Amino acid sequence: MLQICFGILLLSAATLLFEITLTRVFSVAEWYHFAFMVVSLALLGFGASGSLLSLFPRLLGVKLKNSLAVCAGLFSVGSLGGYLVVNSIPFDSYRLAWESRQLLYLAVYYLSLAVPFFFTGLALGVALSQLPSQAGKLYGFSMVGSGLGCLLVLITPSFFGINGTVVLAAWLGLVAALVLSLPGFRLLIGWATAGIVGLIILLINSSAGLEIRMSPYKSLSQLLFQPQTRILWTGWNAFSRVDVVKSDSIHIAPGLSLNYRQALPPQLGITVDGADLSPLSQVETEQADFTNYLPGALAYQLLPNAKVLVIEPQGGLDVLTALHHRSSSVVAVLSNPLVVKAVEKFGEKGRWIDDPRVKVVVEGARSYLRHSEEEFDIIQLSLTDSFRVLGAGAYSLSENYRYTLEAFKEYYEHLASGGILSVTRWLQVPPSEEIRLMALVITTLEELGVTHPEQHVAAIRSFQTLTVLVKENPFRQQDVAIIRDFADKLGFDVVYFPGINIADLNRYNVLPREVYYEALVNLLTPSTRGTFLDNYPFDISPPTDNRPFFFHFFKWQQVPYIWSALGKTWQPFGGFGYLLIVALLLTAVLASVVFILLPLYFRPREKGKTGQTLMSGAHWQVFGYFAGLGLGFMFVEIPLMQKFILFLDQPVYAFAAVLGAIFVFSGLGSLLSTKIGKVLPQVVVSLSLLAFLYPVILSYLFEAWLGQSLLVRLVIALVALAPLSFLMGVPFPCGIRMISLLSPDLIPWAWGINGCVSVVSSILSLMIALAVGFSWVLVAAGGAYFFAAGIALYWLKEMRRISPGRGIPAG
């Protein structure tokens, strides 16, 4: 039994390592939102495995260790093979709207990636079906193994890169196959041993032949189309790939005045995951005159010799601007140590990072501000993401905790007396992100108790950017004079300052209507704000930490516009945007219905009985219980992963910590389920109540501990997740043991239900979070578990009726 459990542990570790690595693969190859889409539907492989076992119960008659060994070996082949297949397919999400073969490529993506998950699901389904009395141990070791996979994904990319981590996942699958083959399965022992040796060689040379195929629309790909471009350096860590690029076509200065007539200084480029090209200017700070012509220079005209905080400057354009304008000190907060390393290695001239006035902090901005007691004259929120069309919500799934109501309150509270917060965003057509920025700023001021927000705000626009200034105290007449003079000299348009006249508007970059002034005035006026927000074609309400989707603008009334513009905008999926998530949900629901009902339709009919229904009472109970568990589990897992991004700075840290804690502690709960299963309904009700309470618990936790070191926050996260995770591990093995007595033939079907509903709920949870926030997803999780508790109570009563004095069987 120990051999089987250890083999399942290794296979589960390999599967989670592969799953999380896939999110990184597609973040680099395509975009962050695409990673979610592919992995979510690929997980349908788990549900399909349960359906196969229900349709072909004879598969359960094969010797268990041999079955598990074969499944582990096929997982290894499928994971590496799936990666190679999707890495070689010329899928182009931008051409999907008008090129039908892209649909075929997308289907191949999903099917290729479903294969390894299918074989892992098949292994676990076979084990649970043949050894239902050992469900606690099997499920527990599987969960602990999954937690181990989450830990590995934090370590291995720094040594092997992401492509090498895929190879490592396949290697672990073969090790699991070898463990399960011993001592008698000689054929598989030989193949597994040879494969392990081969994959070690491939792991050492993983950069050759396994390089990730990157979307041609990413900044790095675009640069590499230029013949003179070359990559000077590439670095990997657990959460990013950073490249330094040399190219004559790099000329970056967002919002640069058209009155600047000279060439920009030479620049190298820094990309993160192949995107968001940021300049590393090769010029001494004293000679960086071009920074005088940037919109961000306005804050330094208002406050010379300032003490400055620059948030996420990447290559350092905003730091260079601050230094050129004689700032007394600059704190540069960067969350990615690889970006700092790149600047240190390649800042040949104007090494701002070595300037004695500069202090570099490698930390998330929110955690830094929470523990810092410093106040700043200027806080600059850098514009380092590339321009991209956002209207249809193609980037909806990107959380951004730097642009939330709580974040802006922290920025404002760290301003010195008379200090200025300066934020620049791209101008969109139709306007979206820049209007949301205005709403965010005004709501921040009101919630902080500023009585006249209109006195604290100013805004200017270039031909491509909007810059909003927020002052700690009201703008004075001399400030207004400086703003007007700065805009006139550089050909920028004034959007707003206290006491502005219509004659001041729309003078240089002329628009048919000064929509930005109109929007800001409507937002500043309490009597018109609600109507303006309701009637605006996009959702521009201020994001919060509970709903941190700054780039999610979708409203259902947009649908006619999206259909009319489908394929006419240069966006992933032809501009289909958020509706693609809806389509994915419908696809997952349809596939799940097929996988769940198909085994029932083809199940053997009992002799002598006619008119059997597709779903009997027992089937409905099994479906309700395991669907509730699948729904509840994912409705806890998904929002917690997203919420902990704020607490742990990086998505991969949040994913690994949350998944690792959930899997390890739920594994412990599963192992102990035989001892506490007698009170299963009470356990599930407690789980439900905890899910209801966790939004409140986490808000207090983040408030108290966000300013601590990353290591301390990791420990706090694991401790906070332990009680909920432990209870989450109990209901599933207890349910398997109960139906092993009541309807043992339904065990594979129950496994399939859990897998299918988990996929549906992973998509549904994101839709709920986008609409109303993470807290409501956790509330829905509590409801799902409460529903499952009712079914568990009924089953316990049935078992006691059939066999008085007997509870859930021990394993």
PDB file of C-alpha atoms in Angstrom, residues 579-593 759-760 763-764:
ATOM      1  CA  LEU A 579     -17.499  37.096 -24.059  1.00  0.00           C
ATOM      2  CA  LEU A 580     -14.869  34.453 -24.737  1.00  0.00           C
ATOM      3  CA  ILE A 581     -15.000  33.571 -21.030  1.00  0.00           C
ATOM      4  CA  VAL A 582     -18.763  33.130 -21.370  1.00  0.00           C
ATOM      5  CA  ALA A 583     -18.189  30.900 -24.407  1.00  0.00           C
ATOM      6  CA  LEU A 584     -15.635  28.871 -22.444  1.00  0.00           C
ATOM      7  CA  LEU A 585     -18.114  28.437 -19.610  1.00  0.00           C
ATOM      8  CA  LEU A 586     -20.782  27.158 -22.007  1.00  0.00           C
ATOM      9  CA  THR A 587     -18.238  24.816 -23.612  1.00  0.00           C
ATOM     10  CA  ALA A 588     -17.188  23.469 -20.221  1.00  0.00           C
ATOM     11  CA  VAL A 589     -20.824  22.998 -19.152  1.00  0.00           C
ATOM     12  CA  LEU A 590     -21.665  21.176 -22.393  1.00  0.00           C
ATOM     13  CA  ALA A 591     -18.606  18.910 -22.137  1.00  0.00           C
ATOM     14  CA  SER A 592     -19.351  18.216 -18.477  1.00  0.00           C
ATOM     15  CA  VAL A 593     -22.968  17.294 -19.213  1.00  0.00           C
ATOM     16  CA  VAL A 759     -13.587  22.921 -14.388  1.00  0.00           C
ATOM     17  CA  VAL A 760     -16.956  24.643 -14.700  1.00  0.00           C
ATOM     18  CA  ILE A 763     -14.441  29.549 -14.913  1.00  0.00           C
ATOM     19  CA  LEU A 764     -17.623  30.526 -13.095  1.00  0.00           C
TER      20      LEU A 764
END
